[in-house]
Amino acid sequence: MPKRLTLKQVAEVLQVSTATVSNAFNRPDQLSANLRESILKRCRELGYHGPSLAARSLRRGESNVIAVMLADSLSYNFSDPVANQFLQGVADILEVHNKQLLLLSSDADSLQQSSAESLPDGIIFYGTPHKEIFERILATGKPAIAVDFEQDRLASVNVDNFSAARQAAEHLFSQGIRHIAVMGLRLVESRRVCRLVEADLHAPSTEISSRRLQGYLAAAEAAGVSLSAEQIWHIPLNKEEVARQAIREALTSQPRPQALLCMSDVIALCAEQQARELGICVPDELKIVGFDDIPQASQAAVPLTTVCQQSREKGRLAAKRLLDGDLSGELLLETRLVVRGSSVQAGSSATSQSIS
Amino acid sequence: MPKRLTLKQVAEVLQVSTATVSNAFNRPDQLSANLRESILKRCRELGYHGPSLAARSLRRGESNVIAVMLADSLSYNFSDPVANQFLQGVADILEVHNKQLLLLSSDADSLQQSSAESLPDGIIFYGTPHKEIFERILATGKPAIAVDFEQDRLASVNVDNFSAARQAAEHLFSQGIRHIAVMGLRLVESRRVCRLVEADLHAPSTEISSRRLQGYLAAAEAAGVSLSAEQIWHIPLNKEEVARQAIREALTSQPRPQALLCMSDVIALCAEQQARELGICVPDELKIVGFDDIPQASQAAVPLTTVCQQSREKGRLAAKRLLDGDLSGELLLETRLVVRGSSVQAGSSATSQSIS
DNA sequence: TTGAAAGCGATACCAA
DNA sequence: TTGGTATCGCTTTCAA
């Protein structure tokens, strides 16, 4: 097996100095076009395809790699449609800028050990990372940006979760609905599905889910609708398998809620499916409102009314700001309620209207 | 902004040699537990969180990073449910082994330039990569494994696409269906939706889509069903927006096919939705069979009959083989036809049966 | 336009 | 158990 060639060896074979070969790759202006061409050509023949990333970034202090630091595990993020949209947006921009993508999880032990965060030239935090790792990275002084959480020491890209959620709830209350259940995502620390207790309502955090809950509550209060802790479920993971249990509980509780306010589309779509299995007709007997506007939301049998939070655009903006060095202040993306399926019939195509 | 500390500086402050600090991080057995503890503690206080990845991998010749080389663009892969499942599987294993994940696209210009492939300790090729990059990486002699394509110089993880597709088609023909349309994925080079022509049928490649097509054709022949080029659509990308056009064409052609054989679940689910919009009742008036068994397949309004190809497990196995150095031969995963919705009624829960 | 040489930060050998 | 030191592959300044 031919051990990878080094620039030095190549230089030797070509009878030029290492500097010249290096320049051929990195600084075309430092040598004649002719020479450069011939060097690159011979390199290709020899099987030398460019400088080693490790050595180059050691020397230059930059790597051309951007990291996304995920709050949860990698595999969880690959399974989550919202995260996927976000990563699509990030990838859109990185591809244009010729940057490579390193996926890191603040959840993983590996980070404690390998300090892989030292490689990338910049870091996008997606969701609230573990404190220790967060501090560690901030201390490096590398460019970084926060997405979906707030951090006074960092620029951020975010949406107004409070207003978005309030709007979603208002949509229901304005239809005269008085009895709802909230399918909440990660509202408390527990790893199992459960309902909230009164105290949970008075411990608002800055986490997006807490914001959304506050938005729901505000809308309820404004509409004079009572919404108590026992009508609010905690779902620890944005996964169908997990959501199902909470939804079953809610849909079989007496009296059955007229509507489900779901903190994600994954939950909402699962609710739709569960309702179908239980023989509950959506939207006649049960209204469902989601959050996120993932692609599947519009394709569902009963197209989902939800809050569009432009996840892909969020990824684009975060990556753009990071690469442009535009690292101050908070950027709030617009959200809008997408009302769907208000007049769907078999044979007619779905309608959807936006309310902004 | 405090520039990142180096191991050397730390050693100086702590009044020990660099070797000792290095050992504290990498070789606990090389120094007393006491000393090690105190060094690590002081490092934390100083804000030194471990050796730089670039320097360490330059020196050690390994980086703790594994790359997945995607045949298509990053953002496309994030949007594809099958790719997401695969990446979940890869991530499952990498997390256990404390490896970081670098996502590379053989599509991107950036690779030509940055030779980012030099960093990772091993590479998983997902789908047929561009030839040039493929050769380049093989030449490095790094551990690598091929997924979803065949390559005599590389170990691989794959499924038997021919048999799987044949089985899917047989399922239809055994129900007496004689007139079908094939919604094919990437069957020819064109970037637009089109039907095949006769010549395309006689140019079988080793690409998975070609294999699947051959499987369909074999089943048709065995069943005495005619399946000609004009009944076969080419869809260039596994995206709903793209598939829609082909599906519309197929569903509005006269006579309308009794069944759609779809080369992916994304296409099949899109077909289901289109049928709904056109007022065609699935499965009474139109049968649909997919391929992949993505999570949404079982959640659809009409649960989808499809071929399960264990994408996540594929990712797991590929990563496992790579990390275990088990790099010879081809590993074929089992596929199985998952028949769903054969007796679904509103109010009753879905049934599904496996035929292996 | 080219070449010589210093050094990026860490590791691992060998000696003490 | 610890310390000195050559070296990993490359970039870049400076001098020729």
XYZ file of C-alpha atoms (C1' of nucleotides) in Angstrom:
744
model
C 0.000 0.000 0.000
C 1.586 3.252 -1.158
C 1.748 5.481 1.866
C 0.349 8.868 1.088
C 2.890 11.126 -0.550
C 4.020 14.267 1.163
C 4.523 17.612 -0.395
C 8.190 17.335 0.329
C 8.570 14.090 -1.555
C 6.733 15.535 -4.480
C 9.024 18.546 -4.492
C 12.007 16.267 -4.522
C 10.775 14.274 -7.481
C 9.839 17.395 -9.389
C 13.161 19.013 -8.605
C 11.636 22.119 -7.143
C 11.380 23.433 -3.640
C 8.556 22.600 -1.295
C 7.572 26.222 -1.281
C 6.964 26.098 -4.979
C 4.728 23.096 -4.765
C 2.850 24.614 -1.876
C 2.377 27.794 -3.841
C 1.125 25.853 -6.799
C -1.714 24.695 -4.605
C -2.374 27.768 -2.530
C -1.092 30.875 -4.222
C -1.289 30.801 -7.974
C 0.039 34.350 -8.130
C 3.348 33.318 -6.669
C 4.571 31.407 -9.685
C 4.156 31.298 -13.419
C 1.020 29.767 -14.779
C 3.098 27.378 -16.812
C 5.060 26.064 -13.939
C 1.957 25.789 -11.835
C 0.133 23.782 -14.429
C 2.986 21.407 -14.924
C 3.382 20.919 -11.211
C -0.290 20.212 -10.674
C -0.264 17.839 -13.578
C 2.677 15.870 -12.290
C 1.144 15.798 -8.845
C -1.954 14.194 -10.280
C 0.180 11.629 -12.022
C 2.079 10.884 -8.873
C -1.108 10.595 -6.888
C -0.605 13.607 -4.708
C -3.980 15.241 -4.315
C -3.211 18.187 -2.151
C -1.876 19.028 1.276
C -2.958 17.121 4.344
C -5.737 18.822 6.201
C -4.168 18.195 9.571
C -0.807 19.670 8.681
C -2.262 22.546 6.786
C -4.645 23.556 9.487
C -2.011 23.196 12.114
C 0.153 25.551 10.190
C -2.499 27.987 9.016
C -4.673 27.927 12.069
C -7.786 27.286 10.002
C -9.347 24.187 8.612
C -12.151 25.067 6.234
C -14.398 23.040 8.463
C -17.517 24.343 10.163
C -19.093 22.439 13.001
C -22.705 22.195 13.990
C -22.958 21.447 17.674
C -26.139 19.561 18.309
C -27.790 19.584 21.692
C -28.911 15.987 21.337
C -27.342 12.893 19.927
C -26.464 12.694 16.267
C -28.894 9.944 15.502
C -31.725 11.759 17.178
C -31.061 14.757 15.008
C -31.022 12.670 11.862
C -34.414 11.336 12.818
C -35.957 14.721 13.464
C -37.488 16.399 10.409
C -37.008 19.866 11.845
C -33.330 19.284 12.485
C -33.025 17.903 8.990
C -34.503 21.008 7.491
C -32.191 23.120 9.557
C -29.174 21.122 8.474
C -30.279 21.392 4.873
C -30.163 25.137 5.214
C -26.729 25.045 6.784
C -25.514 22.728 4.049
C -26.908 25.015 1.351
C -24.582 27.750 2.485
C -21.552 25.665 3.336
C -21.596 24.157 -0.109
C -21.471 27.578 -1.696
C -18.569 28.570 0.502
C -16.699 25.313 0.027
C -16.698 24.482 3.684
C -16.844 21.008 5.117
C -19.362 20.021 7.772
C -18.405 18.402 11.037
C -21.315 17.190 13.108
C -20.743 17.307 16.828
C -23.004 16.422 19.685
C -22.671 18.091 23.038
C -24.300 14.941 24.344
C -21.427 12.677 23.437
C -18.608 11.592 25.662
C -16.296 11.739 22.726
C -16.230 15.484 22.907
C -15.038 15.510 26.481
C -12.099 13.530 25.329
C -11.156 14.415 21.837
C -11.612 18.162 21.874
C -12.760 17.898 18.306
C -14.062 21.395 18.702
C -10.539 22.615 18.167
C -10.624 21.823 14.473
C -13.479 23.869 13.023
C -13.145 27.518 12.110
C -16.585 28.284 13.423
C -19.408 26.688 15.295
C -23.164 26.746 15.029
C -24.923 25.760 18.219
C -28.268 24.174 17.461
C -30.274 24.087 20.633
C -29.012 24.626 24.148
C -25.740 22.722 24.507
C -24.339 21.260 27.676
C -22.968 24.062 29.720
C -19.481 22.739 30.095
C -18.878 22.274 26.413
C -20.456 25.563 25.651
C -18.109 27.394 27.972
C -15.166 25.531 26.613
C -15.903 26.600 23.099
C -16.659 30.169 24.005
C -13.289 30.286 25.697
C -11.546 29.484 22.443
C -12.847 32.726 21.049
C -13.882 31.047 17.827
C -16.722 32.508 15.822
C -19.954 30.976 17.008
C -23.651 31.524 16.716
C -26.630 30.281 18.685
C -29.760 28.880 17.108
C -32.992 28.234 18.970
C -31.733 29.492 22.261
C -30.575 32.731 23.714
C -27.228 33.574 25.007
C -26.106 37.091 25.789
C -22.544 36.357 24.814
C -23.441 35.066 21.397
C -25.162 36.212 18.258
C -28.265 34.189 17.553
C -30.903 33.204 15.058
C -34.251 32.480 16.525
C -37.974 32.796 16.192
C -40.462 34.384 18.523
C -41.801 31.205 20.014
C -44.106 32.987 22.388
C -46.015 34.891 19.726
C -46.002 32.011 17.315
C -47.540 29.702 19.881
C -50.027 32.321 20.982
C -51.159 32.750 17.437
C -51.622 29.023 17.021
C -53.753 28.899 20.144
C -55.742 31.939 19.164
C -56.629 30.238 15.947
C -58.415 27.576 17.940
C -60.054 29.825 20.482
C -61.366 32.089 17.776
C -63.328 29.139 16.495
C -65.088 28.909 19.786
C -63.112 25.987 21.113
C -62.973 25.946 24.898
C -61.560 22.614 25.847
C -58.106 21.728 24.614
C -55.111 19.634 25.517
C -51.526 20.700 25.006
C -49.099 18.117 23.669
C -45.924 19.715 24.946
C -42.394 18.894 23.994
C -39.692 18.758 26.634
C -41.486 20.873 29.154
C -39.923 19.341 32.219
C -36.853 17.267 32.960
C -38.540 13.894 33.136
C -37.654 11.317 30.530
C -41.135 9.929 30.487
C -44.462 11.060 29.254
C -46.453 12.771 31.985
C -48.801 15.629 32.691
C -47.585 18.797 34.266
C -48.388 19.884 37.753
C -49.360 23.345 38.812
C -45.834 24.275 39.866
C -44.458 23.610 36.401
C -46.498 26.479 35.044
C -44.755 28.955 37.267
C -41.228 27.956 36.389
C -40.841 29.466 32.958
C -37.424 29.106 31.412
C -36.055 30.630 28.256
C -36.195 27.309 26.490
C -38.228 27.390 23.351
C -40.752 24.912 24.640
C -41.374 26.974 27.703
C -41.868 30.011 25.520
C -44.369 28.191 23.457
C -46.244 27.109 26.518
C -46.360 30.664 27.751
C -47.787 31.662 24.399
C -50.526 29.069 24.646
C -51.334 30.139 28.173
C -51.461 33.791 27.235
C -53.893 33.081 24.450
C -56.057 30.993 26.743
C -56.174 33.686 29.333
C -57.030 36.327 26.762
C -59.815 34.157 25.452
C -61.093 33.395 28.899
C -60.417 29.706 28.416
C -59.167 27.712 31.336
C -56.026 25.733 30.698
C -54.700 23.919 33.702
C -51.616 21.825 34.286
C -53.467 18.562 33.956
C -54.434 19.434 30.393
C -50.788 19.773 29.476
C -48.679 16.758 28.557
C -44.928 16.521 28.613
C -43.358 14.520 25.777
C -39.643 14.014 26.318
C -38.609 13.370 22.708
C -39.901 14.535 19.383
C -40.564 11.031 18.200
C -43.701 9.394 17.038
C -43.265 6.365 19.283
C -43.006 8.582 22.323
C -45.714 11.015 21.391
C -48.211 8.252 20.815
C -48.631 7.462 24.456
C -49.370 11.016 25.447
C -51.802 11.406 22.606
C -53.645 8.251 23.524
C -54.000 9.488 27.052
C -55.298 12.816 25.931
C -57.706 11.419 23.375
C -59.166 8.915 25.762
C -59.521 11.279 28.680
C -63.032 12.391 29.591
C -64.343 14.708 28.435
C -62.325 14.393 25.301
C -60.644 17.651 24.257
C -62.042 19.442 21.238
C -58.573 20.290 20.054
C -54.928 19.378 20.468
C -52.276 22.050 20.540
C -49.089 20.264 19.575
C -45.626 21.679 20.043
C -44.317 19.971 16.942
C -45.614 18.653 13.665
C -44.280 15.213 14.423
C -46.574 15.138 17.412
C -49.448 16.643 15.474
C -49.173 14.169 12.622
C -49.003 11.341 15.074
C -52.131 12.718 16.708
C -53.873 12.742 13.387
C -52.999 9.116 12.856
C -54.089 8.140 16.340
C -57.378 9.928 15.897
C -57.929 7.989 12.723
C -57.271 4.735 14.488
C -59.616 5.685 17.273
C -62.273 6.556 14.777
C -62.250 10.221 15.681
C -62.847 12.433 12.706
C -60.379 15.240 12.122
C -61.165 18.102 11.910
C -64.884 17.682 12.634
C -64.575 16.034 15.998
C -61.043 17.072 16.783
C -58.952 19.998 15.659
C -55.197 19.658 15.573
C -52.632 22.418 15.325
C -48.945 21.726 14.988
C -45.705 23.656 15.106
C -42.780 23.783 12.638
C -44.358 23.194 9.247
C -42.294 20.219 8.204
C -42.752 18.962 4.648
C -45.049 16.140 5.699
C -47.485 18.626 7.218
C -48.890 19.578 3.849
C -48.960 16.033 2.548
C -50.945 14.477 5.332
C -54.337 12.957 4.641
C -55.771 15.878 6.534
C -53.310 18.662 5.773
C -52.043 20.112 8.982
C -52.598 23.595 10.269
C -49.359 24.666 11.827
C -46.869 27.409 12.521
C -44.239 27.788 9.861
C -40.913 28.587 11.433
C -38.751 28.404 8.330
C -36.296 25.894 9.679
C -34.278 25.673 6.519
C -34.002 29.410 6.254
C -32.901 29.415 9.857
C -30.032 27.145 8.929
C -29.140 29.301 5.979
C -29.098 32.461 8.015
C -27.093 30.955 10.825
C -24.461 29.692 8.407
C -24.428 32.957 6.521
C -23.983 35.059 9.607
C -21.210 32.823 10.826
C -19.330 32.883 7.544
C -19.842 36.592 7.062
C -18.600 37.319 10.539
C -21.889 39.036 11.261
C -21.822 38.014 14.863
C -23.714 40.478 16.942
C -27.271 40.704 18.037
C -30.265 38.503 17.732
C -31.959 37.784 14.453
C -35.625 36.886 14.705
C -37.216 35.051 11.827
C -40.832 35.638 10.989
C -43.240 32.881 11.782
C -46.661 32.543 10.323
C -49.679 30.434 10.933
C -50.459 28.214 7.978
C -54.098 27.244 8.010
C -54.718 24.153 5.971
C -57.496 21.857 5.027
C -60.289 24.253 5.866
C -62.215 23.122 2.813
C -60.739 19.868 1.655
C -62.925 17.406 -0.149
C -61.934 14.256 -1.876
C -61.388 15.206 -5.474
C -60.695 18.850 -4.861
C -57.214 19.971 -4.170
C -56.144 21.162 -0.792
C -56.332 24.815 0.005
C -54.042 26.617 2.323
C -54.032 30.151 3.481
C -51.489 32.130 5.388
C -52.225 34.490 8.168
C -49.377 36.718 9.056
C -9.477 37.340 23.499
C -7.228 34.755 25.145
C -5.597 32.805 22.369
C -5.946 29.100 22.902
C -3.334 27.720 25.247
C -0.854 25.181 24.018
C 0.258 22.118 25.806
C 3.710 23.569 26.030
C 2.543 26.682 27.793
C 0.568 24.620 30.201
C 3.597 22.498 30.944
C 5.611 25.586 31.645
C 3.086 26.990 34.057
C 2.732 23.666 35.812
C 6.461 23.221 36.016
C 6.426 19.834 34.350
C 7.530 18.646 30.966
C 5.269 18.622 27.930
C 5.511 14.878 27.845
C 3.948 14.672 31.254
C 1.027 16.840 30.345
C 0.543 14.918 27.138
C 0.590 11.683 29.068
C -1.939 13.013 31.511
C -4.351 13.278 28.620
C -3.433 10.230 26.596
C -1.736 7.617 28.711
C -2.908 7.511 32.276
C -0.638 4.561 32.931
C 2.456 6.624 32.291
C 2.226 8.718 35.409
C 0.908 8.547 38.929
C -2.778 8.966 39.403
C -2.106 11.816 41.757
C -0.031 13.793 39.384
C -2.435 13.126 36.583
C -5.375 14.358 38.562
C -3.668 17.501 39.627
C -2.512 18.224 36.117
C -5.949 17.747 34.654
C -7.425 19.883 37.348
C -5.032 22.733 36.741
C -5.579 22.447 33.019
C -9.255 22.955 33.543
C -8.587 25.993 35.639
C -6.280 27.411 33.045
C -8.779 26.749 30.307
C -6.807 24.141 28.469
C -9.277 21.511 27.337
C -7.121 19.035 25.585
C -4.749 18.804 22.652
C -5.519 20.397 19.329
C -7.028 17.977 16.879
C -4.932 19.230 14.018
C -1.627 18.848 15.793
C -2.539 15.578 17.372
C -3.685 13.985 14.175
C -0.683 15.262 12.317
C 1.515 13.607 14.823
C -0.451 10.451 15.391
C -1.626 9.914 11.884
C -5.190 9.475 13.041
C -7.956 11.845 13.861
C -10.812 9.993 15.470
C -12.962 11.267 12.668
C -14.921 9.080 10.268
C -16.253 10.488 7.045
C -19.356 9.567 5.168
C -18.889 10.349 1.513
C -22.254 11.092 -0.006
C -22.862 10.689 -3.687
C -25.176 13.692 -3.786
C -25.122 17.061 -2.164
C -25.318 17.387 1.580
C -28.625 19.138 1.589
C -30.182 16.553 -0.669
C -29.129 13.856 1.731
C -30.584 15.700 4.682
C -33.861 15.871 2.847
C -33.999 12.192 1.985
C -35.620 9.969 4.614
C -33.668 6.926 3.502
C -30.361 8.724 3.792
C -31.431 9.975 7.190
C -32.117 6.496 8.388
C -28.801 5.360 7.081
C -26.988 8.198 8.800
C -28.825 7.413 12.006
C -27.389 3.942 11.868
C -23.906 5.233 11.226
C -24.266 7.699 14.080
C -25.458 4.957 16.421
C -22.160 3.195 16.048
C -19.875 6.205 15.884
C -21.300 7.440 19.145
C -20.470 4.199 20.836
C -16.941 4.323 19.511
C -16.448 7.981 20.308
C -15.784 8.933 16.732
C -16.700 12.231 15.166
C -18.615 12.458 11.921
C -17.444 14.445 8.935
C -19.963 14.714 6.147
C -18.457 14.959 2.695
C -20.081 15.171 -0.682
C -18.372 13.858 -3.764
C -20.545 16.357 -5.568
C -18.922 19.385 -4.062
C -16.139 21.448 -5.535
C -14.750 21.924 -2.103
C -13.406 18.428 -2.106
C -11.388 18.982 -5.240
C -9.666 21.764 -3.452
C -9.414 21.048 0.190
C -8.577 17.384 0.198
C -10.622 17.087 3.348
C -10.547 13.363 2.764
C -7.093 13.355 4.254
C -8.379 13.909 7.766
C -10.686 10.984 8.508
C -9.413 7.608 9.650
C -11.945 5.812 7.539
C -14.547 6.486 4.921
C -18.009 5.175 4.238
C -19.128 5.674 0.658
C -22.872 6.031 0.483
C -23.917 5.583 -3.107
C -21.699 5.643 -6.152
C -19.278 8.538 -5.765
C -17.676 10.528 -8.525
C -14.977 8.421 -10.028
C -12.141 10.836 -9.591
C -12.693 11.302 -5.894
C -13.234 7.650 -5.411
C -9.891 6.792 -6.975
C -8.196 9.462 -4.996
C -9.415 8.064 -1.744
C -8.696 4.480 -2.638
C -5.158 5.559 -3.412
C -4.671 6.744 0.150
C -5.141 3.205 1.298
C -7.443 4.285 4.079
C -10.055 1.893 5.365
C -13.198 2.340 3.326
C -16.455 0.583 2.700
C -19.068 0.863 -0.021
C -22.767 1.069 0.646
C -25.460 0.692 -2.002
C -23.040 0.075 -4.816
C -20.546 -2.528 -5.783
C -16.893 -2.156 -6.137
C -14.531 -5.049 -6.451
C -11.764 -3.251 -4.643
C -13.890 -2.480 -1.627
C -15.876 -4.271 1.022
C -19.539 -3.413 0.823
C -22.891 -3.478 2.536
C -25.798 -3.832 0.237
C -29.174 -5.394 -0.377
C -30.297 -7.615 -3.192
C -32.196 -4.990 -5.117
C -33.105 -7.349 -7.913
C -34.876 -9.882 -5.732
C -36.432 -7.272 -3.526
C -37.952 -5.505 -6.495
C -39.075 -8.724 -8.072
C -40.856 -9.665 -4.914
C -42.610 -6.328 -4.793
C -43.799 -6.767 -8.342
C -44.849 -10.352 -7.773
C -47.042 -9.177 -4.949
C -49.045 -7.171 -7.465
C -49.128 -9.706 -10.216
C -50.258 -12.421 -7.849
C -53.356 -10.331 -7.224
C -54.184 -10.534 -10.872
C -53.021 -7.084 -11.771
C -51.961 -6.843 -15.397
C -51.540 -3.182 -16.116
C -49.001 -1.266 -14.086
C -46.737 1.726 -14.282
C -43.265 1.907 -12.842
C -42.248 5.070 -11.058
C -38.516 4.689 -11.417
C -35.815 6.580 -9.632
C -32.723 7.723 -11.525
C -33.014 5.237 -14.319
C -31.322 7.319 -16.956
C -29.040 10.322 -16.986
C -31.642 12.951 -17.721
C -32.342 15.567 -15.094
C -35.985 15.724 -15.978
C -38.954 13.498 -15.581
C -39.500 11.344 -18.651
C -40.522 7.907 -19.796
C -37.962 5.385 -20.879
C -37.432 4.271 -24.405
C -36.902 0.724 -25.513
C -33.125 1.052 -25.608
C -32.987 1.987 -21.936
C -34.225 -1.446 -21.007
C -31.260 -3.101 -22.604
C -28.614 -1.036 -20.931
C -28.616 -2.483 -17.457
C -26.017 -1.082 -15.117
C -25.071 -2.191 -11.651
C -26.749 0.821 -10.134
C -29.356 -0.070 -7.586
C -32.155 1.486 -9.592
C -31.264 -0.543 -12.621
C -31.254 -3.656 -10.492
C -34.663 -2.850 -9.213
C -35.944 -2.317 -12.679
C -34.573 -5.661 -13.759
C -36.386 -7.215 -10.846
C -39.674 -5.662 -11.875
C -39.149 -6.786 -15.446
C -38.300 -10.327 -14.419
C -41.455 -10.582 -12.365
C -43.527 -9.213 -15.214
C -42.087 -11.674 -17.626
C -42.637 -14.569 -15.259
C -46.238 -13.499 -14.779
C -46.769 -13.056 -18.467
C -47.501 -9.398 -17.987
C -46.290 -6.947 -20.575
C -44.237 -4.070 -19.254
C -42.874 -1.794 -21.907
C -40.613 1.223 -21.784
C -43.455 3.675 -22.068
C -44.948 2.373 -18.844
C -41.758 3.231 -17.007
C -41.066 6.706 -15.739
C -37.717 8.183 -14.853
C -37.681 10.464 -11.813
C -34.320 12.181 -11.415
C -34.500 12.995 -7.702
C -36.138 11.328 -4.746
C -38.200 14.368 -3.920
C -41.888 14.806 -3.665
C -41.932 17.903 -5.879
C -40.187 16.034 -8.639
C -42.096 12.799 -8.324
C -45.417 14.559 -8.499
C -45.135 15.319 -12.172
C -44.391 11.757 -13.159
C -47.195 10.477 -11.007
C -49.690 12.874 -12.500
C -48.689 11.744 -15.937
C -49.064 8.108 -15.036
C -52.360 8.538 -13.238
C -53.922 10.525 -16.031
C -52.732 8.267 -18.837
C -55.319 6.110 -20.561
C -56.037 3.434 -19.687
C -55.083 4.300 -16.144
C -52.755 1.742 -14.560
C -54.182 -0.546 -11.917
C -51.055 -0.259 -9.858
C -47.944 1.828 -9.372
C -44.618 0.193 -8.651
C -42.557 2.902 -6.994
C -38.823 2.721 -6.514
C -38.983 4.631 -3.262
C -41.437 5.302 -0.481
C -41.163 9.017 -1.024
C -42.512 8.460 -4.501
C -45.128 6.005 -3.286
C -46.425 8.311 -0.574
C -46.562 11.122 -3.032
C -48.545 8.876 -5.319
C -50.976 8.135 -2.567
C -51.506 11.803 -1.998
C -51.941 12.519 -5.685
C -54.442 9.727 -5.995
C -56.402 11.248 -3.155
C -56.430 14.600 -4.860
C -57.545 13.037 -8.102
C -60.316 11.221 -6.321
C -58.827 7.820 -7.001
C -59.409 5.402 -4.185
C -56.374 3.560 -2.871
C -56.195 0.585 -2.767
C -59.530 -0.216 -4.406
C -58.939 1.582 -7.655
C -55.202 1.813 -7.477
C -52.609 -0.285 -5.710
C -49.336 1.270 -4.706
C -46.158 -0.502 -3.701
C -43.121 1.361 -2.478
C -39.498 0.625 -1.692
C -37.424 1.367 1.440
C -39.901 1.247 4.291
C -39.281 4.690 5.686
C -41.002 5.569 8.962
C -43.774 7.499 7.241
C -44.772 4.416 5.266
C -46.596 2.898 8.188
C -48.162 6.164 9.279
C -49.785 7.095 6.034
C -53.538 7.384 5.788
C -53.407 4.228 3.717
C -50.428 2.378 5.193
C -47.984 1.582 2.468
C -47.009 -1.835 1.242
C -43.318 -1.697 0.600
C -39.964 -3.434 0.673
C -38.120 -3.040 3.940
C -34.449 -2.603 3.290
C -33.323 -1.856 6.826
C -31.584 1.396 6.029
C -30.646 2.125 9.591
C -29.212 -1.302 10.073
C -27.289 -0.795 6.881
C -25.666 2.252 8.407
C -24.916 0.376 11.576
C -23.303 -2.489 9.750
C -21.266 -0.284 7.488
C -19.898 1.666 10.437
C -19.280 -1.503 12.411
C -17.397 -3.178 9.627
C -15.305 -0.110 9.050
C -14.420 0.307 12.700
C -13.773 -3.375 13.190
C -11.515 -3.511 10.180
C -13.764 -6.178 8.728
C -13.126 -5.012 5.205
C -13.489 -7.878 2.839
C -16.362 -9.210 0.867
C -19.889 -8.136 0.329
C -22.502 -8.169 3.045
C -26.056 -8.525 1.823
C -28.855 -7.449 4.127
C -32.132 -9.246 4.039
C -35.042 -7.418 2.553
C -38.644 -8.292 3.068
C -41.925 -7.276 1.636
C -44.113 -5.585 4.200
C -47.724 -5.867 3.216
C -49.835 -3.243 4.876
C -53.351 -2.054 5.004
C -54.881 -5.199 3.580
C -57.791 -4.893 5.961
C -57.796 -1.418 7.336
C -61.054 0.146 8.328
C -61.615 3.405 10.104
C -61.755 2.548 13.742
C -59.796 -0.655 13.523
C -56.069 -0.552 13.875
C -53.784 -1.214 10.981
C -52.596 -4.691 10.296
C -49.332 -5.532 8.713
C -47.846 -8.810 7.770
C -44.402 -9.735 6.640
C -43.598 -12.082 3.846
C -40.055 -13.201 3.758
C 10.591 33.294 -9.429
C 12.694 30.128 -6.284
C 15.006 27.949 -2.121
C 16.286 27.474 2.885
C 14.620 27.236 7.222
C 11.661 28.244 11.229
C 7.794 26.730 13.530
C 2.483 25.501 13.986
C 1.104 21.925 18.607
C 1.519 17.555 19.948
C 3.543 12.775 20.672
C 6.637 9.087 21.662
C 10.983 7.505 21.843
C 14.873 7.045 24.722
C 17.447 8.241 28.620
C 17.689 9.477 33.246
C 7.894 8.039 36.840
C 9.589 11.959 34.381
C 12.160 15.016 30.994
C 14.517 16.256 26.558
C 13.946 16.079 21.661
C 13.144 14.622 16.920
C 9.429 14.636 14.038
C 4.594 14.603 11.806
C 3.420 17.734 6.774
C 2.885 21.997 5.583
C 3.145 27.329 5.043
C 5.510 31.475 4.924
C 8.991 34.856 5.592
C 13.220 36.240 3.965
C 17.096 36.147 1.016
C 18.997 34.933 -3.189
